PDB file of C-alpha atoms in Angstrom:
ATOM      1  CA  UNK A 281      19.630-138.850 140.515  1.00  0.00           C
ATOM      2  CA  UNK A 282      15.955-138.760 139.608  1.00  0.00           C
ATOM      3  CA  UNK A 283      15.687-137.327 136.112  1.00  0.00           C
ATOM      4  CA  UNK A 284      11.926-136.856 136.313  1.00  0.00           C
ATOM      5  CA  UNK A 285      10.144-135.876 139.527  1.00  0.00           C
ATOM      6  CA  UNK A 286       6.483-136.769 139.952  1.00  0.00           C
ATOM      7  CA  UNK A 287       3.834-135.757 142.465  1.00  0.00           C
ATOM      8  CA  UNK A 288       1.718-136.599 144.299  1.00  0.00           C
ATOM      9  CA  UNK A 289       2.697-140.105 145.301  1.00  0.00           C
ATOM     10  CA  UNK A 290      -0.950-141.026 145.769  1.00  0.00           C
ATOM     11  CA  UNK A 291      -4.236-139.374 144.891  1.00  0.00           C
ATOM     12  CA  UNK A 292      -7.840-140.063 145.846  1.00  0.00           C
ATOM     13  CA  UNK A 293     -10.568-138.535 143.715  1.00  0.00           C
ATOM     14  CA  UNK A 294     -14.329-138.839 143.710  1.00  0.00           C
ATOM     15  CA  UNK A 295     -16.000-140.278 140.632  1.00  0.00           C
ATOM     16  CA  UNK A 296     -16.617-137.491 138.149  1.00  0.00           C
ATOM     17  CA  UNK A 297     -13.838-135.322 139.555  1.00  0.00           C
ATOM     18  CA  UNK A 298     -10.620-134.133 137.929  1.00  0.00           C
ATOM     19  CA  UNK A 299      -7.364-135.959 138.665  1.00  0.00           C
ATOM     20  CA  UNK A 300      -4.188-133.951 138.241  1.00  0.00           C
ATOM     21  CA  UNK A 301      -0.676-135.404 138.334  1.00  0.00           C
ATOM     22  CA  UNK A 302       2.396-133.241 137.966  1.00  0.00           C
ATOM     23  CA  UNK A 303       5.905-133.888 136.710  1.00  0.00           C
ATOM     24  CA  UNK A 304       9.050-131.824 136.445  1.00  0.00           C
ATOM     25  CA  UNK A 305      12.340-132.380 134.670  1.00  0.00           C
ATOM     26  CA  UNK A 306      15.739-130.732 134.513  1.00  0.00           C
ATOM     27  CA  UNK A 307      17.307-131.980 131.312  1.00  0.00           C
ATOM     28  CA  UNK A 308      16.403-129.584 128.508  1.00  0.00           C
ATOM     29  CA  UNK A 309      17.477-132.208 125.983  1.00  0.00           C
ATOM     30  CA  UNK A 310      14.322-134.190 126.699  1.00  0.00           C
ATOM     31  CA  UNK A 311      11.970-133.944 123.741  1.00  0.00           C
ATOM     32  CA  UNK A 312       9.312-136.590 124.234  1.00  0.00           C
ATOM     33  CA  UNK A 313       7.032-136.838 127.260  1.00  0.00           C
ATOM     34  CA  UNK A 314       4.698-139.827 127.543  1.00  0.00           C
ATOM     35  CA  UNK A 315       2.378-140.922 130.298  1.00  0.00           C
ATOM     36  CA  UNK A 316       1.903-144.572 131.136  1.00  0.00           C
ATOM     37  CA  UNK A 317      -0.922-146.282 132.987  1.00  0.00           C
ATOM     38  CA  UNK A 318      -0.193-149.446 134.941  1.00  0.00           C
ATOM     39  CA  UNK A 319      -2.704-151.788 136.518  1.00  0.00           C
ATOM     40  CA  UNK A 320      -1.577-154.238 139.225  1.00  0.00           C
ATOM     41  CA  UNK A 321       0.266-157.214 137.785  1.00  0.00           C
ATOM     42  CA  UNK A 322       0.435-155.686 134.319  1.00  0.00           C
ATOM     43  CA  UNK A 323       3.077-153.850 132.367  1.00  0.00           C
ATOM     44  CA  UNK A 324       2.731-150.096 131.801  1.00  0.00           C
ATOM     45  CA  UNK A 325       0.641-149.068 128.799  1.00  0.00           C
ATOM     46  CA  UNK A 326       1.109-145.859 126.854  1.00  0.00           C
ATOM     47  CA  UNK A 327      -1.728-143.470 127.602  1.00  0.00           C
ATOM     48  CA  UNK A 328      -0.839-140.222 125.884  1.00  0.00           C
ATOM     49  CA  UNK A 329       2.335-138.392 124.893  1.00  0.00           C
ATOM     50  CA  UNK A 330       3.434-134.887 123.941  1.00  0.00           C
ATOM     51  CA  UNK A 331       6.354-133.184 122.214  1.00  0.00           C
ATOM     52  CA  UNK A 332       7.693-129.863 123.540  1.00  0.00           C
ATOM     53  CA  UNK A 333       6.555-127.885 120.518  1.00  0.00           C
ATOM     54  CA  UNK A 334       2.941-127.914 121.761  1.00  0.00           C
ATOM     55  CA  UNK A 335       1.521-126.780 125.086  1.00  0.00           C
ATOM     56  CA  UNK A 336      -1.420-129.111 125.313  1.00  0.00           C
ATOM     57  CA  UNK A 337      -2.637-132.403 123.918  1.00  0.00           C
ATOM     58  CA  UNK A 338      -6.032-133.925 124.527  1.00  0.00           C
ATOM     59  CA  UNK A 339      -7.240-137.450 123.920  1.00  0.00           C
ATOM     60  CA  UNK A 340     -10.701-138.152 125.212  1.00  0.00           C
ATOM     61  CA  UNK A 341     -10.766-137.517 128.960  1.00  0.00           C
ATOM     62  CA  UNK A 342      -6.972-137.306 129.176  1.00  0.00           C
ATOM     63  CA  UNK A 343      -5.061-134.060 128.653  1.00  0.00           C
ATOM     64  CA  UNK A 344      -1.356-133.282 128.915  1.00  0.00           C
ATOM     65  CA  UNK A 345      -0.403-129.704 129.702  1.00  0.00           C
ATOM     66  CA  UNK A 346       3.200-128.799 128.949  1.00  0.00           C
ATOM     67  CA  UNK A 347       5.132-125.773 130.180  1.00  0.00           C
ATOM     68  CA  UNK A 348       8.506-125.710 128.468  1.00  0.00           C
ATOM     69  CA  UNK A 349       9.873-122.653 130.285  1.00  0.00           C
ATOM     70  CA  UNK A 350       9.030-124.138 133.684  1.00  0.00           C
ATOM     71  CA  UNK A 351      10.119-127.623 132.604  1.00  0.00           C
ATOM     72  CA  UNK A 352       6.900-129.064 133.904  1.00  0.00           C
ATOM     73  CA  UNK A 353       4.108-131.161 132.477  1.00  0.00           C
ATOM     74  CA  UNK A 354       0.947-132.565 133.928  1.00  0.00           C
ATOM     75  CA  UNK A 355      -1.768-135.103 133.250  1.00  0.00           C
ATOM     76  CA  UNK A 356      -5.386-134.155 133.750  1.00  0.00           C
ATOM     77  CA  UNK A 357      -8.049-136.843 133.854  1.00  0.00           C
ATOM     78  CA  UNK A 358     -11.491-135.332 133.435  1.00  0.00           C
ATOM     79  CA  UNK A 359     -14.628-137.056 134.717  1.00  0.00           C
ATOM     80  CA  UNK A 360     -12.509-139.604 136.598  1.00  0.00           C
ATOM     81  CA  UNK A 361     -13.970-143.104 136.744  1.00  0.00           C
ATOM     82  CA  UNK A 362     -13.300-146.033 139.083  1.00  0.00           C
ATOM     83  CA  UNK A 363     -11.796-147.866 136.097  1.00  0.00           C
ATOM     84  CA  UNK A 364      -9.103-145.167 136.000  1.00  0.00           C
ATOM     85  CA  UNK A 365      -7.767-146.414 139.331  1.00  0.00           C
ATOM     86  CA  UNK A 366      -4.191-147.391 138.523  1.00  0.00           C
ATOM     87  CA  UNK A 367      -0.625-146.182 138.890  1.00  0.00           C
ATOM     88  CA  UNK A 368       0.385-143.450 136.472  1.00  0.00           C
ATOM     89  CA  UNK A 369       3.961-142.793 135.420  1.00  0.00           C
ATOM     90  CA  UNK A 370       5.240-139.775 133.589  1.00  0.00           C
ATOM     91  CA  UNK A 371       8.384-140.209 131.576  1.00  0.00           C
ATOM     92  CA  UNK A 372      10.789-138.319 129.374  1.00  0.00           C
ATOM     93  CA  UNK A 373      13.256-139.206 126.687  1.00  0.00           C
ATOM     94  CA  UNK A 374      15.842-137.487 124.552  1.00  0.00           C
ATOM     95  CA  UNK A 375      17.186-138.082 121.142  1.00  0.00           C
ATOM     96  CA  UNK A 376      19.604-140.959 121.241  1.00  0.00           C
ATOM     97  CA  UNK A 377      21.517-142.446 118.350  1.00  0.00           C
ATOM     98  CA  UNK A 378      20.300-145.916 119.142  1.00  0.00           C
ATOM     99  CA  UNK A 379      17.094-145.717 121.091  1.00  0.00           C
ATOM    100  CA  UNK A 380      14.790-143.337 122.865  1.00  0.00           C
ATOM    101  CA  UNK A 381      15.644-144.311 126.443  1.00  0.00           C
ATOM    102  CA  UNK A 382      12.831-143.392 128.770  1.00  0.00           C
ATOM    103  CA  UNK A 383      13.341-141.971 132.243  1.00  0.00           C
ATOM    104  CA  UNK A 384      10.341-142.612 134.460  1.00  0.00           C
ATOM    105  CA  UNK A 385       8.909-140.629 137.328  1.00  0.00           C
ATOM    106  CA  UNK A 386       8.257-142.413 140.606  1.00  0.00           C
ATOM    107  CA  UNK A 387       4.567-142.983 139.901  1.00  0.00           C
ATOM    108  CA  UNK A 388       1.230-141.821 141.282  1.00  0.00           C
ATOM    109  CA  UNK A 389      -1.292-144.281 142.619  1.00  0.00           C
ATOM    110  CA  UNK A 390      -4.730-142.974 141.687  1.00  0.00           C
ATOM    111  CA  UNK A 391      -7.853-144.209 143.442  1.00  0.00           C
ATOM    112  CA  UNK A 392     -11.226-143.080 142.139  1.00  0.00           C
ATOM    113  CA  UNK A 393     -13.979-143.532 144.679  1.00  0.00           C
ATOM    114  CA  UNK A 394     -17.431-144.418 143.312  1.00  0.00           C
TER     115      UNK A 394
ATOM    116  CA  UNK B 112      -2.532-159.104 117.702  1.00  0.00           C
ATOM    117  CA  UNK B 113       1.019-157.791 117.683  1.00  0.00           C
ATOM    118  CA  UNK B 114       2.365-157.909 121.170  1.00  0.00           C
ATOM    119  CA  UNK B 115       5.187-158.401 123.629  1.00  0.00           C
ATOM    120  CA  UNK B 116       5.083-161.680 125.507  1.00  0.00           C
ATOM    121  CA  UNK B 117       7.047-162.461 128.617  1.00  0.00           C
ATOM    122  CA  UNK B 118       7.563-165.904 130.079  1.00  0.00           C
ATOM    123  CA  UNK B 119       7.115-167.032 132.687  1.00  0.00           C
ATOM    124  CA  UNK B 120       4.684-164.678 134.443  1.00  0.00           C
ATOM    125  CA  UNK B 121       5.983-165.819 137.811  1.00  0.00           C
ATOM    126  CA  UNK B 122       9.404-167.257 138.545  1.00  0.00           C
ATOM    127  CA  UNK B 123      10.706-168.528 141.852  1.00  0.00           C
ATOM    128  CA  UNK B 124      14.414-169.195 142.083  1.00  0.00           C
ATOM    129  CA  UNK B 125      16.845-170.080 144.806  1.00  0.00           C
ATOM    130  CA  UNK B 126      19.433-167.678 146.099  1.00  0.00           C
ATOM    131  CA  UNK B 127      22.473-167.942 143.837  1.00  0.00           C
ATOM    132  CA  UNK B 128      20.837-170.196 141.238  1.00  0.00           C
ATOM    133  CA  UNK B 129      21.018-168.809 137.683  1.00  0.00           C
ATOM    134  CA  UNK B 130      17.710-167.864 136.133  1.00  0.00           C
ATOM    135  CA  UNK B 131      16.644-166.787 132.647  1.00  0.00           C
ATOM    136  CA  UNK B 132      13.627-164.700 131.757  1.00  0.00           C
ATOM    137  CA  UNK B 133      12.401-164.514 128.198  1.00  0.00           C
ATOM    138  CA  UNK B 134      10.686-161.952 126.034  1.00  0.00           C
ATOM    139  CA  UNK B 135       9.332-162.250 122.515  1.00  0.00           C
ATOM    140  CA  UNK B 136       7.714-159.716 120.229  1.00  0.00           C
ATOM    141  CA  UNK B 137       5.673-159.825 117.065  1.00  0.00           C
ATOM    142  CA  UNK B 138       5.979-156.087 116.393  1.00  0.00           C
ATOM    143  CA  UNK B 139       9.250-156.332 114.500  1.00  0.00           C
ATOM    144  CA  UNK B 140      10.598-153.451 116.564  1.00  0.00           C
ATOM    145  CA  UNK B 141      14.299-152.643 116.406  1.00  0.00           C
ATOM    146  CA  UNK B 142      14.753-151.989 120.078  1.00  0.00           C
ATOM    147  CA  UNK B 143      14.159-154.268 123.036  1.00  0.00           C
ATOM    148  CA  UNK B 144      14.563-153.110 126.614  1.00  0.00           C
ATOM    149  CA  UNK B 145      14.746-154.750 130.003  1.00  0.00           C
ATOM    150  CA  UNK B 146      13.483-152.859 133.027  1.00  0.00           C
ATOM    151  CA  UNK B 147      13.513-153.793 136.694  1.00  0.00           C
ATOM    152  CA  UNK B 148      10.581-152.557 138.761  1.00  0.00           C
ATOM    153  CA  UNK B 149      10.531-152.987 142.508  1.00  0.00           C
ATOM    154  CA  UNK B 150       7.395-152.548 144.526  1.00  0.00           C
ATOM    155  CA  UNK B 151       5.932-149.031 144.362  1.00  0.00           C
ATOM    156  CA  UNK B 152       8.920-147.775 142.369  1.00  0.00           C
ATOM    157  CA  UNK B 153       9.444-146.556 138.840  1.00  0.00           C
ATOM    158  CA  UNK B 154      10.802-148.976 136.256  1.00  0.00           C
ATOM    159  CA  UNK B 155      14.571-148.825 136.080  1.00  0.00           C
ATOM    160  CA  UNK B 156      16.317-149.455 132.782  1.00  0.00           C
ATOM    161  CA  UNK B 157      18.872-152.267 132.922  1.00  0.00           C
ATOM    162  CA  UNK B 158      19.926-152.421 129.261  1.00  0.00           C
ATOM    163  CA  UNK B 159      18.630-152.426 125.752  1.00  0.00           C
ATOM    164  CA  UNK B 160      19.398-153.813 122.322  1.00  0.00           C
ATOM    165  CA  UNK B 161      19.141-151.711 119.200  1.00  0.00           C
ATOM    166  CA  UNK B 162      19.085-154.470 116.635  1.00  0.00           C
ATOM    167  CA  UNK B 163      22.176-156.450 117.648  1.00  0.00           C
ATOM    168  CA  UNK B 164      23.915-153.600 119.423  1.00  0.00           C
ATOM    169  CA  UNK B 165      23.877-154.036 123.176  1.00  0.00           C
ATOM    170  CA  UNK B 166      23.744-151.002 125.472  1.00  0.00           C
ATOM    171  CA  UNK B 167      24.271-151.494 129.173  1.00  0.00           C
ATOM    172  CA  UNK B 168      23.271-148.861 131.733  1.00  0.00           C
ATOM    173  CA  UNK B 169      26.223-147.760 133.834  1.00  0.00           C
ATOM    174  CA  UNK B 170      24.679-148.831 137.125  1.00  0.00           C
ATOM    175  CA  UNK B 171      23.404-152.229 136.005  1.00  0.00           C
ATOM    176  CA  UNK B 172      25.111-154.893 138.131  1.00  0.00           C
ATOM    177  CA  UNK B 173      27.375-157.376 136.364  1.00  0.00           C
ATOM    178  CA  UNK B 174      25.099-160.077 137.685  1.00  0.00           C
ATOM    179  CA  UNK B 175      22.607-159.133 134.970  1.00  0.00           C
ATOM    180  CA  UNK B 176      23.225-160.076 131.356  1.00  0.00           C
ATOM    181  CA  UNK B 177      21.178-160.240 128.212  1.00  0.00           C
ATOM    182  CA  UNK B 178      21.054-162.041 124.894  1.00  0.00           C
ATOM    183  CA  UNK B 179      19.175-161.259 121.720  1.00  0.00           C
ATOM    184  CA  UNK B 180      19.570-164.159 119.311  1.00  0.00           C
ATOM    185  CA  UNK B 181      17.207-162.650 116.727  1.00  0.00           C
ATOM    186  CA  UNK B 182      14.802-159.748 116.224  1.00  0.00           C
ATOM    187  CA  UNK B 183      11.939-161.462 118.001  1.00  0.00           C
ATOM    188  CA  UNK B 184      13.541-162.765 121.175  1.00  0.00           C
ATOM    189  CA  UNK B 185      15.469-161.285 124.048  1.00  0.00           C
ATOM    190  CA  UNK B 186      16.583-162.953 127.269  1.00  0.00           C
ATOM    191  CA  UNK B 187      17.533-161.648 130.673  1.00  0.00           C
ATOM    192  CA  UNK B 188      20.022-163.801 132.553  1.00  0.00           C
ATOM    193  CA  UNK B 189      20.640-163.323 136.244  1.00  0.00           C
ATOM    194  CA  UNK B 190      23.787-165.256 137.060  1.00  0.00           C
ATOM    195  CA  UNK B 191      23.557-165.389 140.827  1.00  0.00           C
ATOM    196  CA  UNK B 192      20.269-163.950 142.080  1.00  0.00           C
ATOM    197  CA  UNK B 193      20.286-162.276 145.444  1.00  0.00           C
ATOM    198  CA  UNK B 194      17.344-161.402 147.654  1.00  0.00           C
ATOM    199  CA  UNK B 195      17.614-157.820 146.422  1.00  0.00           C
ATOM    200  CA  UNK B 196      16.943-158.947 142.858  1.00  0.00           C
ATOM    201  CA  UNK B 197      13.366-159.901 143.660  1.00  0.00           C
ATOM    202  CA  UNK B 198      11.291-157.619 141.465  1.00  0.00           C
ATOM    203  CA  UNK B 199       9.041-157.373 138.443  1.00  0.00           C
ATOM    204  CA  UNK B 200      11.077-157.536 135.250  1.00  0.00           C
ATOM    205  CA  UNK B 201       9.553-155.746 132.316  1.00  0.00           C
ATOM    206  CA  UNK B 202      10.442-156.186 128.680  1.00  0.00           C
ATOM    207  CA  UNK B 203       9.558-153.405 126.271  1.00  0.00           C
ATOM    208  CA  UNK B 204      10.028-152.740 122.594  1.00  0.00           C
ATOM    209  CA  UNK B 205      10.074-149.677 120.393  1.00  0.00           C
ATOM    210  CA  UNK B 206      10.888-148.754 116.837  1.00  0.00           C
ATOM    211  CA  UNK B 207      13.807-146.660 117.955  1.00  0.00           C
ATOM    212  CA  UNK B 208      14.173-142.947 117.491  1.00  0.00           C
ATOM    213  CA  UNK B 209      12.517-140.099 119.306  1.00  0.00           C
ATOM    214  CA  UNK B 210       8.780-140.067 119.674  1.00  0.00           C
ATOM    215  CA  UNK B 211       8.090-143.755 119.408  1.00  0.00           C
ATOM    216  CA  UNK B 212       6.347-145.112 122.449  1.00  0.00           C
ATOM    217  CA  UNK B 213       7.223-148.308 124.193  1.00  0.00           C
ATOM    218  CA  UNK B 214       5.112-151.437 124.134  1.00  0.00           C
ATOM    219  CA  UNK B 215       5.529-153.313 127.389  1.00  0.00           C
ATOM    220  CA  UNK B 216       4.992-156.945 128.157  1.00  0.00           C
ATOM    221  CA  UNK B 217       3.043-157.980 131.246  1.00  0.00           C
ATOM    222  CA  UNK B 218       6.234-158.658 133.148  1.00  0.00           C
ATOM    223  CA  UNK B 219       7.786-161.540 135.050  1.00  0.00           C
ATOM    224  CA  UNK B 220       7.533-161.447 138.829  1.00  0.00           C
ATOM    225  CA  UNK B 221      10.764-162.891 140.213  1.00  0.00           C
ATOM    226  CA  UNK B 222      10.909-164.242 143.748  1.00  0.00           C
ATOM    227  CA  UNK B 223      14.236-165.270 145.270  1.00  0.00           C
ATOM    228  CA  UNK B 224      14.107-167.743 148.159  1.00  0.00           C
TER     229      UNK B 224
END
């Protein structure tokens, strides 16, 4: 069972445009929602993360919007650049006595066209 | 720089021949994780260590085992690799507790021939 659902599977955006990736979850116990960026042949790298007590978090060109009642969150990449071309994973975790196990979405392959 | 290092980057093994992948960290994080990532799929958690406590995911095959001899090192052992075990294996670390992000290594690409 997929704990976190992500869409779209792939996305093509013109340089300078806005990229939007959406995720949804069911488990209301989740309380930490990070986004990871992965380039080919590399491990995922933490991009930005949000806790459910805020509705939006912005870091540079990257913004997470969080809708707790709808159990949805999204990543917005403003002024998309070709260097942003990568696979993006949303994830969620819940309090765990031993570790914050992350459940990943299925990923979105973003291509930014010059 | 503090980091997570995985060796080797690429590993080719024969069907059924045991193989070990290694991970080391200089972050002094409590938790070390092993993920399996197949092409165009999300990483799938195999197991993790919180300090010396081992936690196995329910659907991780018995063929996969792990060792953590000290804080810095963690190993993934595949006892009898099958063709379906070909994947990228990712090691990650975290401090443990909610809200601490993972630091991933660059992964080991395993090919089974």
